[in-house]
PDB file of C-alpha atoms in Angstrom:
ATOM      1  CA  UNK B   1      27.981   2.808  45.709  1.00 59.00           C
ATOM      2  CA  UNK B   2      24.759   4.438  46.379  1.00 86.00           C
ATOM      3  CA  UNK B   3      21.652   2.349  46.591  1.00 87.00           C
ATOM      4  CA  UNK B   4      20.265   3.501  43.465  1.00 90.00           C
ATOM      5  CA  UNK B   5      23.430   2.673  41.630  1.00 90.00           C
ATOM      6  CA  UNK B   6      23.106  -0.931  43.150  1.00 91.00           C
ATOM      7  CA  UNK B   7      19.564  -1.395  42.086  1.00 93.00           C
ATOM      8  CA  UNK B   8      20.321  -0.125  38.779  1.00 94.00           C
ATOM      9  CA  UNK B   9      23.106  -2.479  38.204  1.00 91.00           C
ATOM     10  CA  UNK B  10      21.290  -5.376  39.728  1.00 94.00           C
ATOM     11  CA  UNK B  11      18.321  -4.742  37.344  1.00 96.00           C
ATOM     12  CA  UNK B  12      20.820  -4.563  34.279  1.00 96.00           C
ATOM     13  CA  UNK B  13      22.304  -7.936  35.374  1.00 95.00           C
ATOM     14  CA  UNK B  14      18.839  -9.672  35.944  1.00 97.00           C
ATOM     15  CA  UNK B  15      18.016  -8.309  32.368  1.00 97.00           C
ATOM     16  CA  UNK B  16      20.750 -10.652  30.922  1.00 96.00           C
ATOM     17  CA  UNK B  17      19.700 -13.947  29.774  1.00 96.00           C
ATOM     18  CA  UNK B  18      21.115 -16.879  32.108  1.00 96.00           C
ATOM     19  CA  UNK B  19      21.336 -14.574  35.077  1.00 96.00           C
ATOM     20  CA  UNK B  20      19.126 -16.116  37.574  1.00 97.00           C
ATOM     21  CA  UNK B  21      19.890 -14.174  40.814  1.00 97.00           C
ATOM     22  CA  UNK B  22      22.021 -11.137  42.338  1.00 96.00           C
ATOM     23  CA  UNK B  23      23.039 -10.483  45.766  1.00 95.00           C
ATOM     24  CA  UNK B  24      24.833  -7.290  46.196  1.00 92.00           C
ATOM     25  CA  UNK B  25      26.887  -6.547  49.314  1.00 92.00           C
ATOM     26  CA  UNK B  26      28.239  -2.899  48.620  1.00 86.00           C
ATOM     27  CA  UNK B  27      29.929  -2.572  52.141  1.00 90.00           C
ATOM     28  CA  UNK B  28      31.938  -5.525  51.115  1.00 92.00           C
ATOM     29  CA  UNK B  29      32.174  -4.462  47.558  1.00 88.00           C
ATOM     30  CA  UNK B  30      31.108  -7.815  46.555  1.00 90.00           C
ATOM     31  CA  UNK B  31      28.425  -9.215  44.051  1.00 89.00           C
ATOM     32  CA  UNK B  32      27.229 -12.785  44.013  1.00 94.00           C
ATOM     33  CA  UNK B  33      25.752 -13.959  40.844  1.00 94.00           C
ATOM     34  CA  UNK B  34      23.825 -17.098  40.202  1.00 96.00           C
ATOM     35  CA  UNK B  35      24.260 -18.354  36.547  1.00 95.00           C
ATOM     36  CA  UNK B  36      22.364 -20.749  34.571  1.00 96.00           C
ATOM     37  CA  UNK B  37      25.127 -21.900  32.212  1.00 92.00           C
ATOM     38  CA  UNK B  38      22.804 -23.606  29.770  1.00 94.00           C
ATOM     39  CA  UNK B  39      21.069 -20.451  29.099  1.00 94.00           C
ATOM     40  CA  UNK B  40      24.068 -18.193  29.270  1.00 92.00           C
ATOM     41  CA  UNK B  41      25.032 -17.841  25.438  1.00 93.00           C
ATOM     42  CA  UNK B  42      27.357 -15.417  23.631  1.00 92.00           C
ATOM     43  CA  UNK B  43      25.267 -12.347  23.565  1.00 94.00           C
ATOM     44  CA  UNK B  44      24.786 -12.625  27.311  1.00 94.00           C
ATOM     45  CA  UNK B  45      28.570 -12.872  27.737  1.00 92.00           C
ATOM     46  CA  UNK B  46      29.020  -9.915  25.593  1.00 93.00           C
ATOM     47  CA  UNK B  47      26.569  -8.072  27.866  1.00 94.00           C
ATOM     48  CA  UNK B  48      28.367  -9.036  30.978  1.00 92.00           C
ATOM     49  CA  UNK B  49      31.702  -7.921  29.622  1.00 92.00           C
ATOM     50  CA  UNK B  50      30.199  -4.617  28.669  1.00 93.00           C
ATOM     51  CA  UNK B  51      28.628  -4.079  32.158  1.00 90.00           C
ATOM     52  CA  UNK B  52      31.810  -5.110  34.063  1.00 87.00           C
ATOM     53  CA  UNK B  53      34.142  -3.509  31.727  1.00 90.00           C
ATOM     54  CA  UNK B  54      36.400  -6.553  31.277  1.00 89.00           C
ATOM     55  CA  UNK B  55      36.096  -9.857  29.732  1.00 86.00           C
ATOM     56  CA  UNK B  56      33.953 -12.373  31.672  1.00 81.00           C
ATOM     57  CA  UNK B  57      34.967 -16.088  31.619  1.00 80.00           C
ATOM     58  CA  UNK B  58      32.018 -18.330  32.608  1.00 77.00           C
TER      59      UNK B  58
END
């Protein structure tokens, strides 16, 4: 992915309630996401599912 795409995706993730930190390593095609499980609600899970394109289990 291009740098702009990675930045947009990171911004979208950080806008979701409960997401505290995002580290993307495009060369390895990996993203590490720090989640506050206490703050993550059903709406946040739906947003993550929509962003990832598949259901997220946290």
